[in-house]
Every structure is written in structure tokens, then in C-alpha cells.
């Protein structure tokens, strides 16, 4: 472990650590454009030059490995002059169009100018004109005038997405980023180049001009797009409700997690946020009367659902009720469903598995074939006492005397096809649909109860590797919608059961006591980056 | 003992055919080297000679060879840098045209010394005729058994390939050259690692200039001590000085290192054309800081030229008389580097183009008083901050021209015209 000193602070680091990494550990900021921890070293922007004692020239911190006893300075006049000189070079041909640039507010030219620049401009020549606003793929738009040629995007398509759509063309001050001939930046990871572009050269066609970034709130969460559970940050427009056509959640950004998604997320997940403020959202409860849906107050709707439940249990017993939770629900939702329907009411017909309508495949990188975020949790929580699966119940089981169906989230029409879905639903006298968004199946229900979307609730998902990760409420539940765990608790209360959870965390505490896969876990232990239950050291009590 | 290294037998005639070269004792030393000497002994002899790289940087060749790791289970490569592109330099061309087998023999000795069995000659694309010459010469050398398997019965194998560049100056920088050779864009690599450890295709590699390798056979023939005795201490041997500009006899002259610059200009190159007074000299290619007439007595070896703040560089001596407009001369140099900057790293990509724009204005009579200090400062910001030496190569002339001929630049700015009645560049 060599030890080095940076600005009089000393630290020991593992062999092979670079100065820029060591500085990060010490909390010393070294400016950088081309360096990105997830990409190879380019060493070309020259912003991270530092002074190392006994070396005549300044060295790039990104490419210099720590040697034992090294003494590094990042704040000498020599370094300051060099860094501000490099920044000046980067800005001489920059259009300075911040007022109309979507990157403003999260642009590292702005940021570093304020921290390391603050010189008076002496560039009095004509700036180089280049092409602006060129769509280079379905999600990304390129402005060559703003590009500082850090080559992060080029290295990304070479090293991470392995798709090689873009390169740097020409030489000297004519150099510019371009698509390779006959190529389009169209791969499932294309949105990441926008994240890693330190300036406004690559912006997101979906997000740009929707909202200024300083109006956004950021909430840690997990992508619900597949069973990997990439760590994300939900960016919501909290202050300018008239922007972005009233959308509250305006974009998702990947959040670093070494074990799950590193710095990246796929485009399917990234642009999947739109369901949160989609017109298909169910914001009020609805009851069908004479073939027409009528909005009802949520309390009335719960009362109706309770009454149906009482009636079914009274007339036909517990086999009269079928419950189909979803692997899109949180562990907390699933636990309360299991506790109420399964344990308290003794209903056996509880199963979450519905055939996949379009058997999808993973892409060998982040995207998993299972497009549900919590199949792992559903298996752990629901599977111990029944193997009930919806497909089996259709084909193999005797006609049910079932009267009542509680269906969470699933779209059976898409999953089974219209005829089979209709045949299945006809077995029930009453179908209650609980979900965040309408679908073809919700249209066939007798009662629709609005549940909160994943962006509107706290909870946890268990990913395909058994890693339990937290989601957090980024925006308030839309309209009358409430988290599924709370909705089911309300049902339980109205049947006289003493469910008094104040928060998802309380549900989780109980879950951790009851389900072995969650043993010894807590929200605190799960933290920001999640944990595998099996990795948590068991607390041994010793005196 | 001869006084010339490279052109001893080729001063007045070409030794282009292998028969000519064999006729003056060519390849005789190779037999001795391959059959009697161990690779380490070759390296030692070259170290003793004091030979320093002739490409421009002047790094001791024997030391460069000794950096090749011994116990690595990877192929090693010898790469010959024939991408002669520094403006004012035309010496490697002379070797290829006049004494190409000297280079071939040097290639075998150098490759043997570092344990390489494969050698690439990277030649600049504009050297079309020289490429023709080299391909014929390589074929001849193979036919005579000096390349290929089991050379001269020694058991040593060597294959040599010729590769043409596509005209970029930056591909003369050794790691830009390696990238280009690998089929990539000629962007210089970050160092470390150095080519001796991670070079061509990730393997240990030595990149040597044509003139450097052509010096090896005479060193092995007459000994390192002889070579060292030709020059000054730490500056062994001779150099091919390519003299151009306002002299009576422009041309490439092989002269011992340490010869006074005055002798090169006034004896060998026949003195100033039309007897016009000397004004300035570029001592070793356009990237070197310029010298004034007052500095003409400098000794032309690496250390003496460095001592007065310039460089011996590639040996391209450009002589300017008093009618030369230094603003125009510098604009010419700066345009070249702006055109040839590869664009990879910021200070060079942006700085060269900015310097060019300012100089163009000053030259065109649109200069402003602050321009001169800005030129100096921009050039200063480029120095030592880039991946490869091109940034310095562009910045050093700017600083030296503006500092040494400031009054001329000031005249351009103030009077919006040139102070020279007749401009002759």
C-alpha cells in the first residue's frame, strides 16, 4: 500500500491507484473532463494536471499511478495557471450559448469556470462554426459547437455498449464527433452518453427543454424495468408545474452501484418513467354500474371491496377468493397481501405468476429477460405455502367456485390473449383491479382501485441476484391513489384486523421477522445501494 | 579511420544496388556481429559510441535499447521511423536514396541487439520514390539472405516490412507512428507506459530514426570509441545537416557533431546568397527556437545548442537573411503546426489554431497592442501541458521569434505594415 500526500493530506492506497482516485478518497477535487471511472484513460483534456514534487513537468492525475512517498499539489500557482489555461483553450471556440443550452446548471464548463477559471476573456477572433442540433439517434442530439472532444462518448460506445456508432473525425481544430457512415446511435444504452457528456454537446431528445435542471428534485430509487434493479435517481419537477406539460417526473438518471449497474442504465428502463404521469394513470377509484365506470370516493371503494370479500367468504368460503399479486409490487405490498389474504383469511389461491405475453430476452449486459423488478421478492414472500400459478389454474384445475378476483397490476388480456382472458375472468362474479395504470384488463373489472406508482411510494425490490434495494417516494401519489400495502391494510382494518402500519418501513420490520430471506435486514442496513440478505453478517450475541 | 559515418562511400555516388554496397565492404560487419557477438555486446558497443537518436530528441540509443525487457514472453519489435516530416529536414531521404543498404544492415544489427525478429519501416506517404527504392532494396536484401530465416547461418531470423504513412506530421511522433502502424488514427499515446515496455501491438518496441540505425554498421565496424571521437563528449559521431534558405549551396552535409554553426553556413553551404547579411537561423527543424545572427558561433551538438535555449532537433538548418520578415516566417511555421496538430489534447488543438489566427491578423496589418503578450502567454500555456511534444514544437518558435524579434512584431502592430522594403520569403 503506497502512501502519498496531496495538499498536505496523507493517505495510503492500494497499488495501482491513480492520483485522481486517491484525491477523491481524500476529498480533494481535481477537475476533469475526459476521465470517467467507467471508461479507459484518455488523458487528453489536460484539466487534471497536478504538480508532483521531483517531477519537472505537471502530470495528468488520471494517468499517474501513486508511488510511495509521492508529494502532490493541486493548488499551487503553477497548477492553477495550467488548469485555467486549459479551460480557456476549451472555451475559446465554445459558443457560450448557455441561455439556450439544456445542459446549463449541470455543465462542467460552467462549473469549472466558476471554480478554476474566472479570468477575463481575451479571445477576440471569429469562433469556429459547426453544426448544431443534429439528432444522431432516437434519444440523443448532438451540438458540435459545444463539444470539447473529451471522447467519453466514443469510449463508451467502444468499451461499454460495444456498438461503435460514433468516432472523432478530422484533425486539429477541425476535429469533431460524428456518426460513422451509415450508422445511427441506436443501441439500448445510448442515453448514457448524455449522462457522461460533461457539457451540452450531447443532450437527451426526451428531456431537453422540458425543465431547467435547477428546478429538479433528485430521489434515490431503483428502476422497475427489469429484474436487475439498476440504481437510479428520479428527477422530478417540483417547482415549475407549468413546464414539461405538467409532467412531474421528467427523467431518470443512473446512480452508481458497483454491484448492480456501475454507472449505467438501459434505454428501456430510462424512458420507462413515462407511465408515472401518463394519461393512463388511475387517479380515482371507479365502480362499474350498468357497464359504465363511475368515479367513487376511495373510502366507498374500499367499503365496496370489503363487502364483496365478506359476501364471497360467507357464501362460498375461502376458496371463493382468488388473489393475483404482481412481481411489480414491492416486498412490503406483497407481504401485506400475503399476511391479510393468505394468513388472516386463509385464502390459498394466491399466485403472482402470469405467462409472459412476449417472452423477452436479456441483452447480456444489464437488461434481464424477466422484466419485473421483484420476482425475487414475490418468490420469497409468496411461494412457501402454495405453488399456485395462474396459467395452471386455467388449464389444469377443475372449474372454480370462485366468485371474487383481486387482480394487482397484471394485464391478462395482453398476457393470455383476449379469449383466454375473457374465459378466465368469466369465472368470477366480481373482478377487482388494483393498479397504477389502466390497461385492457382493468377495463373489464367491476371495481378499479388506484395504487401508487413506484415513484410515489417507499419500499423494496429484490433483484434477480437476491439483492434487496430500496425505492423512495419522489412525488406524492397521484389523485386518490395509495400504496398497495396501505390499500390492503385498509381492507384488513375494515374487516376488523388490527393493521396499523404508519410507513413502509414498519411493514418491512415485520417482514424481516417473518420471511427468512429478509432476516436481519432493515432499511438502514439496505441503505442507498442495497444488500444481499445472505451477505449480512448474522449478529451473534456474546457477552 | 574514416571521418564520415553515413556518406563515407556515398558522398559522390549512389550505393543503391546491393552489389555496389557489397563492393565497399557492406554486410561484412554483419557476419561478425551475428556470429561472434552476443546481443548485449552490440548494445554495449552502441552505448560506448555515445550515439544519440537522430530523430530530434537526442536520446542515447544504447540506453533506449537496454530498456527492452529481457524476460518477457512476447515478441519484440524494431520500428524504423522514416516519417521524416519536420520542415527543413531532408536527411533520411538522402540515406534512402544514396546508401539504403547501410540502413538495412543497421536494421539487422539493431533488431538482433534488442531480440526482435520483426521490423517495420514506416515511411512518410509523400516519399513515393523512396518507397519504391526501399521495396526493391528489401527484396534484394532478402534474396541475398541478409533478411529472412537463419541469416548468415547464425540461426537469427528477421522479417522486414515496409509501411507507407498517409501524410500526417504527427505520425512521426513515435507513439503516433505506432498507432498508425496498428491501423488506427495517429494519436500519440499517453506515457507511461513507454514503447520499450508496451509498444507495437502491446509488445516491447524500439522506434529508431533512419539516420540512427544507419550509424550502427560503422559503429560496429570501427568501434564505439572511433564514433565517439568524431564528435564532442556525450555527442558522438556525425550528423546530416540539411541546410536550406538563403545560402549559396543548400544541401545535406554530413559533418561531425560540435561543428560551429558558422562553419556550416559559411564554409560548407557556401555562405550567404548574394552576400546579404545573416538575420536568423533555425538550427534543427522549425520546432526549434530560432537563433539570431549573434548566436551563429554555437557548436552544433545537442548540449551546446540546448545551452543557448534551442535544440539540435532533426538537423534541419534554415538560414534567413535580413530581408526576411520574421512575422511572416513565424506565421508560416505556426500555420504548419495548426494544420498538423492531431487534435487529441486540448492545449495543442486549440492553442495552435488560436496562435495562427492572431499571427495572421498581425501579419495582415490588423494587429492589436495586446496581441504580442497574448501570443507569448498562449504559447506558454501550451508548453509542457500536452500528451506529445507537438504542443511544445508549436509554442517554442512563437516565444523565441516574438522575444528575439519583438521590435519587428511591434512595427507590424503599430504601422499595420512590414518594416522590410522587400519581403523575400
GROMACS .gro file of N, CA, C and O in nm, chain A residues 166-259:
model
  376
  166UNK      N    1  -2.009   0.601  -3.302
  166UNK     CA    2  -1.952   0.734  -3.318
  166UNK      C    3  -1.801   0.734  -3.306
  166UNK      O    4  -1.742   0.645  -3.245
  167UNK      N    5  -1.741   0.836  -3.366
  167UNK     CA    6  -1.596   0.849  -3.359
  167UNK      C    7  -1.559   0.996  -3.372
  167UNK      O    8  -1.645   1.082  -3.396
  168UNK      N    9  -1.430   1.024  -3.356
  168UNK     CA   10  -1.382   1.160  -3.378
  168UNK      C   11  -1.322   1.166  -3.517
  168UNK      O   12  -1.233   1.087  -3.551
  169UNK      N   13  -1.372   1.257  -3.597
  169UNK     CA   14  -1.327   1.271  -3.735
  169UNK      C   15  -1.240   1.395  -3.748
  169UNK      O   16  -1.248   1.487  -3.668
  170UNK      N   17  -1.159   1.398  -3.852
  170UNK     CA   18  -1.074   1.512  -3.885
  170UNK      C   19  -0.963   1.533  -3.783
  170UNK      O   20  -0.949   1.456  -3.689
  171UNK      N   21  -0.887   1.640  -3.804
  171UNK     CA   22  -0.764   1.659  -3.729
  171UNK      C   23  -0.760   1.800  -3.673
  171UNK      O   24  -0.826   1.889  -3.725
  172UNK      N   25  -0.679   1.818  -3.570
  172UNK     CA   26  -0.656   1.951  -3.514
  172UNK      C   27  -0.786   2.018  -3.475
  172UNK      O   28  -0.879   1.954  -3.424
  173UNK      N   29  -0.795   2.148  -3.500
  173UNK     CA   30  -0.914   2.220  -3.457
  173UNK      C   31  -1.035   2.188  -3.546
  173UNK      O   32  -1.144   2.236  -3.522
  174UNK      N   33  -1.013   2.107  -3.647
  174UNK     CA   34  -1.127   2.060  -3.727
  174UNK      C   35  -1.188   1.932  -3.670
  174UNK      O   36  -1.287   1.882  -3.723
  175UNK      N   37  -1.126   1.879  -3.566
  175UNK     CA   38  -1.175   1.752  -3.510
  175UNK      C   39  -1.319   1.768  -3.464
  175UNK      O   40  -1.357   1.870  -3.407
  176UNK      N   41  -1.398   1.666  -3.490
  176UNK     CA   42  -1.533   1.667  -3.433
  176UNK      C   43  -1.591   1.527  -3.424
  176UNK      O   44  -1.551   1.435  -3.494
  177UNK      N   45  -1.688   1.517  -3.331
  177UNK     CA   46  -1.761   1.393  -3.311
  177UNK      C   47  -1.859   1.376  -3.425
  177UNK      O   48  -1.929   1.470  -3.461
  178UNK      N   49  -1.864   1.256  -3.481
  178UNK     CA   50  -1.964   1.229  -3.584
  178UNK      C   51  -2.006   1.084  -3.577
  178UNK      O   52  -1.934   1.000  -3.523
  179UNK      N   53  -2.122   1.057  -3.637
  179UNK     CA   54  -2.163   0.918  -3.655
  179UNK      C   55  -2.075   0.856  -3.761
  179UNK      O   56  -2.036   0.923  -3.858
  180UNK      N   57  -2.045   0.730  -3.747
  180UNK     CA   58  -1.975   0.660  -3.853
  180UNK      C   59  -2.069   0.650  -3.974
  180UNK      O   60  -2.191   0.655  -3.957
  181UNK      N   61  -2.014   0.636  -4.093
  181UNK     CA   62  -2.101   0.634  -4.211
  181UNK      C   63  -2.211   0.529  -4.197
  181UNK      O   64  -2.186   0.416  -4.155
  182UNK      N   65  -2.330   0.570  -4.233
  182UNK     CA   66  -2.448   0.482  -4.234
  182UNK      C   67  -2.483   0.427  -4.097
  182UNK      O   68  -2.548   0.323  -4.087
  183UNK      N   69  -2.440   0.493  -3.993
  183UNK     CA   70  -2.476   0.444  -3.859
  183UNK      C   71  -2.566   0.545  -3.789
  183UNK      O   72  -2.567   0.664  -3.823
  184UNK      N   73  -2.641   0.494  -3.692
  184UNK     CA   74  -2.726   0.577  -3.608
  184UNK      C   75  -2.697   0.536  -3.464
  184UNK      O   76  -2.673   0.418  -3.438
  185UNK      N   77  -2.695   0.632  -3.374
  185UNK     CA   78  -2.669   0.599  -3.234
  185UNK      C   79  -2.796   0.538  -3.176
  185UNK      O   80  -2.877   0.605  -3.114
  186UNK      N   81  -2.813   0.410  -3.205
  186UNK     CA   82  -2.936   0.342  -3.167
  186UNK      C   83  -2.900   0.209  -3.103
  186UNK      O   84  -2.896   0.106  -3.168
  187UNK      N   85  -2.867   0.216  -2.974
  187UNK     CA   86  -2.846   0.092  -2.900
  187UNK      C   87  -2.916   0.109  -2.766
  187UNK      O   88  -2.954   0.220  -2.730
  188UNK      N   89  -2.933   0.002  -2.695
  188UNK     CA   90  -3.014   0.008  -2.574
  188UNK      C   91  -2.947   0.086  -2.461
  188UNK      O   92  -3.003   0.100  -2.353
  189UNK      N   93  -2.827   0.137  -2.485
  189UNK     CA   94  -2.758   0.214  -2.381
  189UNK      C   95  -2.726   0.356  -2.425
  189UNK      O   96  -2.645   0.425  -2.363
  190UNK      N   97  -2.788   0.399  -2.533
  190UNK     CA   98  -2.749   0.527  -2.594
  190UNK      C   99  -2.769   0.645  -2.499
  190UNK      O  100  -2.694   0.742  -2.505
  191UNK      N  101  -2.868   0.638  -2.412
  191UNK     CA  102  -2.893   0.751  -2.322
  191UNK      C  103  -2.776   0.780  -2.229
  191UNK      O  104  -2.760   0.892  -2.182
  192UNK      N  105  -2.691   0.681  -2.205
  192UNK     CA  106  -2.579   0.702  -2.113
  192UNK      C  107  -2.479   0.805  -2.165
  192UNK      O  108  -2.409   0.868  -2.086
  193UNK      N  109  -2.468   0.819  -2.297
  193UNK     CA  110  -2.371   0.916  -2.348
  193UNK      C  111  -2.411   1.058  -2.307
  193UNK      O  112  -2.326   1.145  -2.293
  194UNK      N  113  -2.540   1.079  -2.288
  194UNK     CA  114  -2.584   1.210  -2.242
  194UNK      C  115  -2.539   1.232  -2.097
  194UNK      O  116  -2.493   1.339  -2.060
  195UNK      N  117  -2.552   1.126  -2.017
  195UNK     CA  118  -2.510   1.137  -1.875
  195UNK      C  119  -2.363   1.170  -1.864
  195UNK      O  120  -2.321   1.249  -1.780
  196UNK      N  121  -2.281   1.105  -1.947
  196UNK     CA  122  -2.137   1.120  -1.929
  196UNK      C  123  -2.081   1.240  -2.005
  196UNK      O  124  -1.968   1.280  -1.981
  197UNK      N  125  -2.158   1.298  -2.096
  197UNK     CA  126  -2.111   1.418  -2.166
  197UNK      C  127  -2.103   1.530  -2.063
  197UNK      O  128  -2.204   1.568  -2.003
  198UNK      N  129  -1.983   1.584  -2.040
  198UNK     CA  130  -1.970   1.683  -1.932
  198UNK      C  131  -2.024   1.821  -1.972
  198UNK      O  132  -2.031   1.910  -1.888
  199UNK      N  133  -2.057   1.837  -2.099
  199UNK     CA  134  -2.104   1.968  -2.148
  199UNK      C  135  -2.235   1.949  -2.223
  199UNK      O  136  -2.296   1.843  -2.216
  200UNK      N  137  -2.278   2.050  -2.296
  200UNK     CA  138  -2.408   2.042  -2.363
  200UNK      C  139  -2.402   1.988  -2.504
  200UNK      O  140  -2.492   2.014  -2.584
  201UNK      N  141  -2.297   1.911  -2.535
  201UNK     CA  142  -2.283   1.861  -2.672
  201UNK      C  143  -2.384   1.751  -2.700
  201UNK      O  144  -2.441   1.743  -2.808
  202UNK      N  145  -2.403   1.661  -2.605
  202UNK     CA  146  -2.500   1.554  -2.622
  202UNK      C  147  -2.612   1.577  -2.522
  202UNK      O  148  -2.588   1.576  -2.401
  203UNK      N  149  -2.730   1.603  -2.573
  203UNK     CA  150  -2.843   1.620  -2.482
  203UNK      C  151  -2.951   1.519  -2.520
  203UNK      O  152  -2.949   1.462  -2.629
  204UNK      N  153  -3.045   1.504  -2.426
  204UNK     CA  154  -3.145   1.398  -2.439
  204UNK      C  155  -3.268   1.453  -2.511
  204UNK      O  156  -3.329   1.550  -2.465
  205UNK      N  157  -3.302   1.391  -2.622
  205UNK     CA  158  -3.415   1.442  -2.700
  205UNK      C  159  -3.544   1.437  -2.620
  205UNK      O  160  -3.636   1.515  -2.644
  206UNK      N  161  -3.552   1.342  -2.529
  206UNK     CA  162  -3.674   1.329  -2.450
  206UNK      C  163  -3.683   1.439  -2.344
  206UNK      O  164  -3.789   1.495  -2.320
  207UNK      N  165  -3.572   1.472  -2.282
  207UNK     CA  166  -3.573   1.566  -2.170
  207UNK      C  167  -3.552   1.711  -2.210
  207UNK      O  168  -3.599   1.802  -2.143
  208UNK      N  169  -3.480   1.733  -2.321
  208UNK     CA  170  -3.436   1.870  -2.343
  208UNK      C  171  -3.553   1.967  -2.358
  208UNK      O  172  -3.655   1.937  -2.418
  209UNK      N  173  -3.534   2.080  -2.297
  209UNK     CA  174  -3.630   2.191  -2.294
  209UNK      C  175  -3.757   2.158  -2.217
  209UNK      O  176  -3.855   2.230  -2.225
  210UNK      N  177  -3.756   2.050  -2.140
  210UNK     CA  178  -3.872   2.019  -2.058
  210UNK      C  179  -3.868   2.100  -1.928
  210UNK      O  180  -3.970   2.147  -1.882
  211UNK      N  181  -3.750   2.112  -1.872
  211UNK     CA  182  -3.742   2.177  -1.742
  211UNK      C  183  -3.597   2.213  -1.715
  211UNK      O  184  -3.507   2.135  -1.744
  212UNK      N  185  -3.571   2.331  -1.660
  212UNK     CA  186  -3.436   2.365  -1.619
  212UNK      C  187  -3.395   2.277  -1.502
  212UNK      O  188  -3.475   2.251  -1.411
  213UNK      N  189  -3.269   2.233  -1.504
  213UNK     CA  190  -3.230   2.131  -1.407
  213UNK      C  191  -3.233   2.180  -1.263
  213UNK      O  192  -3.246   2.101  -1.171
  214UNK      N  193  -3.224   2.312  -1.245
  214UNK     CA  194  -3.223   2.359  -1.105
  214UNK      C  195  -3.363   2.357  -1.043
  214UNK      O  196  -3.378   2.386  -0.926
  215UNK      N  197  -3.463   2.323  -1.120
  215UNK     CA  198  -3.596   2.306  -1.062
  215UNK      C  199  -3.623   2.161  -1.025
  215UNK      O  200  -3.733   2.127  -0.983
  216UNK      N  201  -3.524   2.075  -1.044
  216UNK     CA  202  -3.549   1.932  -1.024
  216UNK      C  203  -3.513   1.887  -0.884
  216UNK      O  204  -3.416   1.934  -0.825
  217UNK      N  205  -3.591   1.794  -0.833
  217UNK     CA  206  -3.551   1.725  -0.711
  217UNK      C  207  -3.494   1.589  -0.752
  217UNK      O  208  -3.526   1.539  -0.859
  218UNK      N  209  -3.409   1.535  -0.670
  218UNK     CA  210  -3.350   1.404  -0.701
  218UNK      C  211  -3.381   1.308  -0.588
  218UNK      O  212  -3.357   1.339  -0.472
  219UNK      N  213  -3.432   1.192  -0.624
  219UNK     CA  214  -3.467   1.092  -0.524
  219UNK      C  215  -3.406   0.958  -0.562
  219UNK      O  216  -3.423   0.912  -0.676
  220UNK      N  217  -3.337   0.898  -0.469
  220UNK     CA  218  -3.277   0.767  -0.495
  220UNK      C  219  -3.386   0.663  -0.513
  220UNK      O  220  -3.481   0.658  -0.435
  221UNK      N  221  -3.371   0.580  -0.614
  221UNK     CA  222  -3.469   0.475  -0.634
  221UNK      C  223  -3.406   0.361  -0.713
  221UNK      O  224  -3.283   0.356  -0.727
  222UNK      N  225  -3.491   0.270  -0.759
  222UNK     CA  226  -3.445   0.153  -0.834
  222UNK      C  227  -3.535   0.142  -0.956
  222UNK      O  228  -3.657   0.158  -0.946
  223UNK      N  229  -3.473   0.115  -1.070
  223UNK     CA  230  -3.551   0.104  -1.194
  223UNK      C  231  -3.640  -0.020  -1.189
  223UNK      O  232  -3.592  -0.129  -1.158
  224UNK      N  233  -3.769  -0.004  -1.219
  224UNK     CA  234  -3.859  -0.119  -1.217
  224UNK      C  235  -3.867  -0.190  -1.352
  224UNK      O  236  -3.954  -0.276  -1.370
  225UNK      N  237  -3.777  -0.156  -1.445
  225UNK     CA  238  -3.791  -0.206  -1.582
  225UNK      C  239  -3.755  -0.352  -1.601
  225UNK      O  240  -3.797  -0.414  -1.698
  226UNK      N  241  -3.671  -0.407  -1.512
  226UNK     CA  242  -3.641  -0.549  -1.524
  226UNK      C  243  -3.588  -0.597  -1.389
  226UNK      O  244  -3.578  -0.521  -1.293
  227UNK      N  245  -3.552  -0.724  -1.383
  227UNK     CA  246  -3.518  -0.781  -1.254
  227UNK      C  247  -3.375  -0.747  -1.207
  227UNK      O  248  -3.332  -0.791  -1.103
  228UNK      N  249  -3.300  -0.667  -1.288
  228UNK     CA  250  -3.168  -0.626  -1.239
  228UNK      C  251  -3.180  -0.522  -1.128
  228UNK      O  252  -3.107  -0.525  -1.030
  229UNK      N  253  -3.271  -0.428  -1.148
  229UNK     CA  254  -3.287  -0.324  -1.047
  229UNK      C  255  -3.174  -0.224  -1.049
  229UNK      O  256  -3.110  -0.196  -0.946
  230UNK      N  257  -3.146  -0.167  -1.166
  230UNK     CA  258  -3.043  -0.065  -1.174
  230UNK      C  259  -3.076   0.049  -1.078
  230UNK      O  260  -3.191   0.093  -1.070
  231UNK      N  261  -2.975   0.095  -1.008
  231UNK     CA  262  -2.996   0.205  -0.915
  231UNK      C  263  -3.014   0.333  -0.996
  231UNK      O  264  -2.939   0.360  -1.090
  232UNK      N  265  -3.116   0.409  -0.959
  232UNK     CA  266  -3.146   0.530  -1.035
  232UNK      C  267  -3.172   0.646  -0.942
  232UNK      O  268  -3.187   0.630  -0.821
  233UNK      N  269  -3.177   0.761  -1.005
  233UNK     CA  270  -3.221   0.880  -0.935
  233UNK      C  271  -3.341   0.931  -1.013
  233UNK      O  272  -3.336   0.944  -1.135
  234UNK      N  273  -3.451   0.955  -0.942
  234UNK     CA  274  -3.571   1.005  -1.009
  234UNK      C  275  -3.566   1.157  -1.004
  234UNK      O  276  -3.556   1.216  -0.895
  235UNK      N  277  -3.570   1.221  -1.119
  235UNK     CA  278  -3.565   1.367  -1.124
  235UNK      C  279  -3.706   1.420  -1.148
  235UNK      O  280  -3.766   1.392  -1.251
  236UNK      N  281  -3.756   1.492  -1.050
  236UNK     CA  282  -3.893   1.541  -1.060
  236UNK      C  283  -3.894   1.693  -1.061
  236UNK      O  284  -3.813   1.758  -0.995
  237UNK      N  285  -3.984   1.746  -1.137
  237UNK     CA  286  -4.001   1.890  -1.149
  237UNK      C  287  -4.089   1.936  -1.035
  237UNK      O  288  -4.210   1.920  -1.038
  238UNK      N  289  -4.027   1.995  -0.935
  238UNK     CA  290  -4.103   2.028  -0.816
  238UNK      C  291  -4.152   2.172  -0.814
  238UNK      O  292  -4.237   2.208  -0.736
  239UNK      N  293  -4.089   2.256  -0.898
  239UNK     CA  294  -4.119   2.398  -0.881
  239UNK      C  295  -4.186   2.463  -1.001
  239UNK      O  296  -4.237   2.573  -0.990
  240UNK      N  297  -4.177   2.401  -1.114
  240UNK     CA  298  -4.233   2.466  -1.232
  240UNK      C  299  -4.337   2.373  -1.295
  240UNK      O  300  -4.311   2.305  -1.392
  241UNK      N  301  -4.456   2.374  -1.234
  241UNK     CA  302  -4.555   2.275  -1.274
  241UNK      C  303  -4.610   2.300  -1.413
  241UNK      O  304  -4.670   2.212  -1.472
  242UNK      N  305  -4.590   2.422  -1.463
  242UNK     CA  306  -4.639   2.451  -1.597
  242UNK      C  307  -4.540   2.404  -1.704
  242UNK      O  308  -4.570   2.410  -1.821
  243UNK      N  309  -4.419   2.360  -1.661
  243UNK     CA  310  -4.323   2.308  -1.757
  243UNK      C  311  -4.352   2.161  -1.786
  243UNK      O  312  -4.425   2.097  -1.712
  244UNK      N  313  -4.291   2.111  -1.890
  244UNK     CA  314  -4.296   1.969  -1.922
  244UNK      C  315  -4.440   1.917  -1.928
  244UNK      O  316  -4.469   1.806  -1.888
  245UNK      N  317  -4.528   2.000  -1.976
  245UNK     CA  318  -4.669   1.962  -1.993
  245UNK      C  319  -4.727   1.905  -1.865
  245UNK      O  320  -4.809   1.814  -1.867
  246UNK      N  321  -4.682   1.959  -1.755
  246UNK     CA  322  -4.738   1.915  -1.627
  246UNK      C  323  -4.682   1.785  -1.575
  246UNK      O  324  -4.721   1.740  -1.468
  247UNK      N  325  -4.588   1.725  -1.649
  247UNK     CA  326  -4.528   1.600  -1.600
  247UNK      C  327  -4.453   1.629  -1.471
  247UNK      O  328  -4.382   1.729  -1.462
  248UNK      N  329  -4.464   1.541  -1.374
  248UNK     CA  330  -4.389   1.562  -1.251
  248UNK      C  331  -4.252   1.496  -1.262
  248UNK      O  332  -4.149   1.559  -1.243
  249UNK      N  333  -4.249   1.369  -1.294
  249UNK     CA  334  -4.120   1.303  -1.314
  249UNK      C  335  -4.077   1.329  -1.457
  249UNK      O  336  -4.150   1.298  -1.551
  250UNK      N  337  -3.958   1.390  -1.474
  250UNK     CA  338  -3.917   1.430  -1.608
  250UNK      C  339  -3.800   1.348  -1.663
  250UNK      O  340  -3.776   1.347  -1.783
  251UNK      N  341  -3.728   1.282  -1.576
  251UNK     CA  342  -3.623   1.194  -1.629
  251UNK      C  343  -3.570   1.104  -1.518
  251UNK      O  344  -3.586   1.133  -1.399
  252UNK      N  345  -3.504   0.997  -1.562
  252UNK     CA  346  -3.432   0.910  -1.469
  252UNK      C  347  -3.285   0.917  -1.503
  252UNK      O  348  -3.248   0.929  -1.620
  253UNK      N  349  -3.202   0.912  -1.402
  253UNK     CA  350  -3.058   0.906  -1.425
  253UNK      C  351  -3.004   0.784  -1.352
  253UNK      O  352  -3.049   0.753  -1.241
  254UNK      N  353  -2.907   0.713  -1.411
  254UNK     CA  354  -2.849   0.601  -1.338
  254UNK      C  355  -2.770   0.651  -1.218
  254UNK      O  356  -2.716   0.762  -1.220
  255UNK      N  357  -2.766   0.570  -1.116
  255UNK     CA  358  -2.695   0.603  -0.993
  255UNK      C  359  -2.593   0.492  -0.973
  255UNK      O  360  -2.624   0.375  -0.989
  256UNK      N  361  -2.469   0.531  -0.940
  256UNK     CA  362  -2.361   0.433  -0.933
  256UNK      C  363  -2.388   0.324  -0.829
  256UNK      O  364  -2.421   0.352  -0.714
  257UNK      N  365  -2.376   0.200  -0.873
  257UNK     CA  366  -2.374   0.089  -0.780
  257UNK      C  367  -2.280  -0.016  -0.838
  257UNK      O  368  -2.309  -0.075  -0.942
  258UNK      N  369  -2.167  -0.034  -0.772
  258UNK     CA  370  -2.062  -0.121  -0.826
  258UNK      C  371  -2.114  -0.262  -0.852
  258UNK      O  372  -2.070  -0.329  -0.945
  259UNK      N  373  -2.209  -0.308  -0.769
  259UNK     CA  374  -2.251  -0.448  -0.777
  259UNK      C  375  -2.364  -0.470  -0.877
  259UNK      O  376  -2.392  -0.583  -0.914
   0.00000   0.00000   0.00000
